[in-house]
PDB file of C-alpha atoms in Angstrom:
ATOM      1  CA  MET A   1     -28.260 -53.988-155.765  1.00 57.00           C
ATOM      2  CA  ASN A   2     -27.445 -52.821-159.021  1.00 60.00           C
ATOM      3  CA  MET A   3     -26.293 -55.171-161.939  1.00 57.00           C
ATOM      4  CA  LYS A   4     -22.931 -54.912-161.599  1.00 57.00           C
ATOM      5  CA  THR A   5     -22.674 -55.498-157.801  1.00 54.00           C
ATOM      6  CA  LYS A   6     -24.525 -58.613-158.048  1.00 54.00           C
ATOM      7  CA  GLY A   7     -21.985 -59.810-160.530  1.00 52.00           C
ATOM      8  CA  ALA A   8     -19.181 -59.167-158.369  1.00 51.00           C
ATOM      9  CA  ILE A   9     -20.745 -60.922-155.584  1.00 57.00           C
ATOM     10  CA  ALA A  10     -21.637 -64.316-157.277  1.00 54.00           C
ATOM     11  CA  ALA A  11     -18.144 -64.030-159.058  1.00 52.00           C
ATOM     12  CA  GLY A  12     -16.817 -64.082-155.313  1.00 54.00           C
ATOM     13  CA  ALA A  13     -18.634 -67.051-154.564  1.00 51.00           C
ATOM     14  CA  ALA A  14     -17.714 -68.720-157.552  1.00 50.00           C
ATOM     15  CA  THR A  15     -13.820 -68.047-156.481  1.00 53.00           C
ATOM     16  CA  VAL A  16     -14.903 -69.073-152.666  1.00 49.00           C
ATOM     17  CA  LEU A  17     -16.487 -72.581-153.681  1.00 47.00           C
ATOM     18  CA  LEU A  18     -13.862 -72.934-156.319  1.00 49.00           C
ATOM     19  CA  ALA A  19     -10.677 -72.533-154.025  1.00 52.00           C
ATOM     20  CA  GLY A  20     -12.516 -74.518-151.702  1.00 54.00           C
ATOM     21  CA  GLY A  21     -13.083 -77.280-153.882  1.00 53.00           C
ATOM     22  CA  ALA A  22      -8.980 -77.586-155.011  1.00 53.00           C
ATOM     23  CA  GLY A  23      -8.382 -78.395-151.268  1.00 53.00           C
ATOM     24  CA  THR A  24      -9.802 -81.656-151.192  1.00 55.00           C
ATOM     25  CA  MET A  25      -7.511 -82.744-154.408  1.00 58.00           C
ATOM     26  CA  ALA A  26      -4.874 -83.249-152.453  1.00 61.00           C
ATOM     27  CA  ALA A  27      -3.353 -87.090-152.190  1.00 73.00           C
ATOM     28  CA  PHE A  28      -1.005 -88.633-149.951  1.00 74.00           C
ATOM     29  CA  ASN A  29       2.421 -89.493-151.074  1.00 70.00           C
ATOM     30  CA  ALA A  30       5.238 -91.284-149.627  1.00 66.00           C
ATOM     31  CA  GLY A  31       8.493 -93.057-150.777  1.00 67.00           C
ATOM     32  CA  GLY A  32      10.846 -95.660-149.265  1.00 67.00           C
ATOM     33  CA  GLY A  33      14.308 -96.895-149.617  1.00 68.00           C
ATOM     34  CA  GLY A  34      14.948 -99.847-152.502  1.00 68.00           C
ATOM     35  CA  VAL A  35      15.080-103.348-151.303  1.00 70.00           C
ATOM     36  CA  GLY A  36      16.927-104.595-154.118  1.00 72.00           C
ATOM     37  CA  GLY A  37      20.577-105.156-154.839  1.00 78.00           C
ATOM     38  CA  SER A  38      22.863-105.976-157.746  1.00 83.00           C
ATOM     39  CA  VAL A  39      22.484-108.507-160.077  1.00 84.00           C
ATOM     40  CA  GLY A  40      25.736-110.264-162.067  1.00 86.00           C
ATOM     41  CA  ALA A  41      26.687-112.173-164.669  1.00 89.00           C
ATOM     42  CA  GLY A  42      27.731-116.176-164.582  1.00 92.00           C
ATOM     43  CA  GLY A  43      30.709-117.762-166.387  1.00 94.00           C
ATOM     44  CA  LEU A  44      31.220-120.525-168.574  1.00 96.00           C
ATOM     45  CA  ALA A  45      34.843-122.010-169.258  1.00 96.00           C
ATOM     46  CA  LEU A  46      36.751-124.795-169.646  1.00 95.00           C
ATOM     47  CA  THR A  47      40.843-125.728-169.564  1.00 96.00           C
ATOM     48  CA  GLN A  48      42.669-128.139-170.148  1.00 96.00           C
ATOM     49  CA  VAL A  49      44.421-129.627-167.229  1.00 96.00           C
ATOM     50  CA  GLY A  50      47.567-131.941-168.026  1.00 95.00           C
ATOM     51  CA  THR A  51      48.051-133.805-171.995  1.00 95.00           C
ATOM     52  CA  PRO A  52      44.938-135.892-173.031  1.00 95.00           C
ATOM     53  CA  ALA A  53      45.477-139.470-173.758  1.00 96.00           C
ATOM     54  CA  TRP A  54      44.417-141.606-176.656  1.00 96.00           C
ATOM     55  CA  THR A  55      43.572-145.654-176.503  1.00 97.00           C
ATOM     56  CA  ASP A  56      41.639-148.455-178.128  1.00 96.00           C
ATOM     57  CA  GLN A  57      40.409-151.558-176.527  1.00 94.00           C
ATOM     58  CA  HIS A  58      43.571-152.825-176.496  1.00 96.00           C
ATOM     59  CA  GLY A  59      45.215-150.133-174.462  1.00 97.00           C
ATOM     60  CA  ALA A  60      47.115-146.804-175.320  1.00 97.00           C
ATOM     61  CA  ILE A  61      48.050-145.550-178.969  1.00 96.00           C
ATOM     62  CA  ASP A  62      49.598-142.689-181.044  1.00 94.00           C
ATOM     63  CA  VAL A  63      46.652-141.208-182.668  1.00 90.00           C
ATOM     64  CA  THR A  64      48.690-139.704-185.297  1.00 89.00           C
ATOM     65  CA  SER A  65      49.504-143.147-186.647  1.00 91.00           C
ATOM     66  CA  TYR A  66      46.972-145.042-185.897  1.00 93.00           C
ATOM     67  CA  ARG A  67      44.358-147.193-188.915  1.00 92.00           C
ATOM     68  CA  ALA A  68      41.008-148.345-187.632  1.00 92.00           C
ATOM     69  CA  VAL A  69      39.189-150.809-188.730  1.00 93.00           C
ATOM     70  CA  PRO A  70      35.402-151.550-188.682  1.00 94.00           C
ATOM     71  CA  GLY A  71      34.771-152.502-185.171  1.00 95.00           C
ATOM     72  CA  ASP A  72      37.431-150.885-183.295  1.00 95.00           C
ATOM     73  CA  VAL A  73      36.828-148.536-180.432  1.00 96.00           C
ATOM     74  CA  VAL A  74      39.142-145.243-180.325  1.00 96.00           C
ATOM     75  CA  THR A  75      38.655-143.184-177.160  1.00 96.00           C
ATOM     76  CA  TYR A  76      40.435-139.447-176.346  1.00 96.00           C
ATOM     77  CA  ALA A  77      40.801-139.105-172.313  1.00 97.00           C
ATOM     78  CA  ALA A  78      41.118-135.662-170.949  1.00 97.00           C
ATOM     79  CA  ASN A  79      40.889-133.425-167.565  1.00 98.00           C
ATOM     80  CA  PHE A  80      39.217-130.531-167.435  1.00 97.00           C
ATOM     81  CA  SER A  81      39.063-127.134-165.319  1.00 97.00           C
ATOM     82  CA  VAL A  82      35.124-126.447-165.249  1.00 97.00           C
ATOM     83  CA  THR A  83      34.135-122.943-164.541  1.00 97.00           C
ATOM     84  CA  ALA A  84      30.317-123.101-164.609  1.00 97.00           C
ATOM     85  CA  LYS A  85      28.677-119.959-162.522  1.00 96.00           C
ATOM     86  CA  GLY A  86      25.031-118.828-162.907  1.00 95.00           C
ATOM     87  CA  THR A  87      22.204-119.590-160.836  1.00 94.00           C
ATOM     88  CA  ASN A  88      20.062-121.537-163.593  1.00 95.00           C
ATOM     89  CA  LEU A  89      23.121-122.475-165.859  1.00 96.00           C
ATOM     90  CA  VAL A  90      22.855-125.959-167.595  1.00 96.00           C
ATOM     91  CA  ALA A  91      25.784-126.243-169.781  1.00 97.00           C
ATOM     92  CA  ASN A  92      26.527-129.272-172.401  1.00 96.00           C
ATOM     93  CA  LEU A  93      30.166-130.920-172.622  1.00 96.00           C
ATOM     94  CA  GLY A  94      30.567-132.243-176.164  1.00 95.00           C
ATOM     95  CA  ALA A  95      33.284-133.218-179.171  1.00 93.00           C
ATOM     96  CA  ASP A  96      32.710-130.455-181.755  1.00 93.00           C
ATOM     97  CA  SER A  97      32.577-132.766-185.047  1.00 89.00           C
ATOM     98  CA  GLY A  98      33.635-129.481-187.105  1.00 90.00           C
ATOM     99  CA  THR A  99      36.804-129.962-186.160  1.00 91.00           C
ATOM    100  CA  ILE A 100      36.952-133.765-187.347  1.00 91.00           C
ATOM    101  CA  THR A 101      37.955-133.368-190.630  1.00 92.00           C
ATOM    102  CA  GLY A 102      38.935-135.612-193.550  1.00 91.00           C
ATOM    103  CA  ASP A 103      36.820-138.835-195.477  1.00 93.00           C
ATOM    104  CA  ALA A 104      33.628-138.688-195.333  1.00 93.00           C
ATOM    105  CA  ALA A 105      32.682-142.183-195.507  1.00 93.00           C
ATOM    106  CA  LEU A 106      34.889-142.729-192.439  1.00 93.00           C
ATOM    107  CA  LYS A 107      34.078-139.706-190.615  1.00 92.00           C
ATOM    108  CA  ALA A 108      29.687-141.248-191.380  1.00 93.00           C
ATOM    109  CA  ALA A 109      31.299-144.799-189.957  1.00 93.00           C
ATOM    110  CA  MET A 110      32.599-143.386-186.877  1.00 93.00           C
ATOM    111  CA  ALA A 111      29.750-142.790-183.686  1.00 93.00           C
ATOM    112  CA  THR A 112      30.999-140.217-181.534  1.00 92.00           C
ATOM    113  CA  ALA A 113      29.755-140.194-177.657  1.00 93.00           C
ATOM    114  CA  VAL A 114      31.291-138.108-174.924  1.00 94.00           C
ATOM    115  CA  THR A 115      30.676-139.164-171.290  1.00 95.00           C
ATOM    116  CA  ALA A 116      32.103-137.018-168.648  1.00 97.00           C
ATOM    117  CA  SER A 117      32.889-137.899-164.489  1.00 97.00           C
ATOM    118  CA  THR A 118      33.945-135.793-161.434  1.00 96.00           C
ATOM    119  CA  ASN A 119      35.500-137.636-158.762  1.00 93.00           C
ATOM    120  CA  GLY A 120      34.752-141.357-160.130  1.00 93.00           C
ATOM    121  CA  VAL A 121      30.750-139.775-160.317  1.00 96.00           C
ATOM    122  CA  SER A 122      29.475-139.625-163.834  1.00 97.00           C
ATOM    123  CA  LEU A 123      27.627-136.892-164.713  1.00 97.00           C
ATOM    124  CA  PRO A 124      24.643-137.240-166.853  1.00 96.00           C
ATOM    125  CA  SER A 125      24.274-136.887-170.675  1.00 93.00           C
ATOM    126  CA  ASN A 126      21.847-136.235-173.399  1.00 91.00           C
ATOM    127  CA  ALA A 127      22.288-135.731-177.513  1.00 89.00           C
ATOM    128  CA  GLY A 128      24.507-132.771-176.677  1.00 90.00           C
ATOM    129  CA  GLY A 129      26.757-134.356-174.622  1.00 93.00           C
ATOM    130  CA  ALA A 130      27.692-134.889-170.657  1.00 96.00           C
ATOM    131  CA  VAL A 131      25.564-132.120-168.820  1.00 97.00           C
ATOM    132  CA  ILE A 132      27.358-129.572-166.458  1.00 97.00           C
ATOM    133  CA  THR A 133      25.780-127.311-164.145  1.00 97.00           C
ATOM    134  CA  PRO A 134      26.869-125.068-160.910  1.00 97.00           C
ATOM    135  CA  ALA A 135      27.841-128.218-159.433  1.00 96.00           C
ATOM    136  CA  GLN A 136      30.423-129.076-161.624  1.00 97.00           C
ATOM    137  CA  ASP A 137      32.288-125.264-160.438  1.00 97.00           C
ATOM    138  CA  GLY A 138      35.728-125.224-159.869  1.00 96.00           C
ATOM    139  CA  LYS A 139      36.128-129.057-160.444  1.00 97.00           C
ATOM    140  CA  THR A 140      38.179-131.008-162.599  1.00 97.00           C
ATOM    141  CA  VAL A 141      35.935-132.806-165.083  1.00 97.00           C
ATOM    142  CA  ASN A 142      37.170-136.296-166.531  1.00 97.00           C
ATOM    143  CA  VAL A 143      35.597-136.277-169.980  1.00 97.00           C
ATOM    144  CA  LYS A 144      36.136-139.044-172.671  1.00 96.00           C
ATOM    145  CA  VAL A 145      35.392-139.259-176.051  1.00 95.00           C
ATOM    146  CA  VAL A 146      34.931-142.627-177.703  1.00 95.00           C
ATOM    147  CA  PHE A 147      34.836-143.297-181.260  1.00 95.00           C
ATOM    148  CA  THR A 148      33.547-146.511-182.739  1.00 95.00           C
ATOM    149  CA  PHE A 149      34.309-147.436-186.384  1.00 95.00           C
ATOM    150  CA  ASN A 150      30.802-148.928-187.147  1.00 94.00           C
ATOM    151  CA  PRO A 151      31.659-152.721-187.534  1.00 94.00           C
ATOM    152  CA  ALA A 152      28.856-153.319-190.339  1.00 93.00           C
ATOM    153  CA  THR A 153      31.085-151.187-192.030  1.00 91.00           C
ATOM    154  CA  SER A 154      32.016-153.661-195.699  1.00 88.00           C
ATOM    155  CA  GLY A 155      33.610-153.100-198.695  1.00 86.00           C
ATOM    156  CA  TYR A 156      35.409-150.546-199.672  1.00 87.00           C
ATOM    157  CA  VAL A 157      33.854-147.955-197.547  1.00 86.00           C
ATOM    158  CA  ALA A 158      36.206-145.554-195.716  1.00 89.00           C
ATOM    159  CA  GLN A 159      39.354-147.716-196.220  1.00 90.00           C
ATOM    160  CA  ALA A 160      42.697-146.334-196.384  1.00 91.00           C
ATOM    161  CA  ALA A 161      41.049-143.052-195.462  1.00 91.00           C
ATOM    162  CA  ARG A 162      41.512-140.641-192.632  1.00 91.00           C
ATOM    163  CA  LEU A 163      40.729-138.251-190.346  1.00 89.00           C
ATOM    164  CA  ASP A 164      42.302-135.344-189.037  1.00 89.00           C
ATOM    165  CA  LEU A 165      41.558-135.077-185.334  1.00 86.00           C
ATOM    166  CA  SER A 166      44.898-132.598-184.903  1.00 81.00           C
ATOM    167  CA  ASN A 167      41.989-129.580-184.307  1.00 84.00           C
ATOM    168  CA  PHE A 168      39.547-131.705-182.531  1.00 86.00           C
ATOM    169  CA  ASN A 169      37.916-129.539-179.564  1.00 93.00           C
ATOM    170  CA  ILE A 170      35.870-130.504-176.438  1.00 95.00           C
ATOM    171  CA  THR A 171      33.492-127.141-176.572  1.00 95.00           C
ATOM    172  CA  LEU A 172      31.372-125.886-173.307  1.00 96.00           C
ATOM    173  CA  LYS A 173      27.923-124.852-174.428  1.00 95.00           C
ATOM    174  CA  GLN A 174      24.969-123.378-172.416  1.00 95.00           C
ATOM    175  CA  VAL A 175      21.576-125.069-173.533  1.00 93.00           C
TER     176      VAL A 175
END
């Protein structure tokens, strides 16, 4: 046999071997329908219901003309409709101290505390205010902000000073 014939037979054999080996490289593949769904966003909102009330330790007051003295406790009370939608939502309902302007010494002498309840049941509180969760969604929450004029304030500190509560805000912020 001549050299060319031997080379052609060897090349043919190599081609058959390579083609046979390529067939074993196939892999099974399959797919199926997804089992997911859609994800929606929650919501957080606060809407005042009715007219707020201002009182001190003796009863109703007109906050625009009230003159506090050390030891006085002034309370803002209002009702708010709450939207709190979200699987893991936690928010604080509080008083925005930035919206209270006026004399710095008087502002420093006034401690502020926020409490809230729904249907007579107090909501838990933390340093940021009352805690709101999806359990309060769609409910009316009774909010109280208590301003306590430090009874230990003495001398001329904050005398004849004013705080402007006309832009006072209640906030609801996710934590």
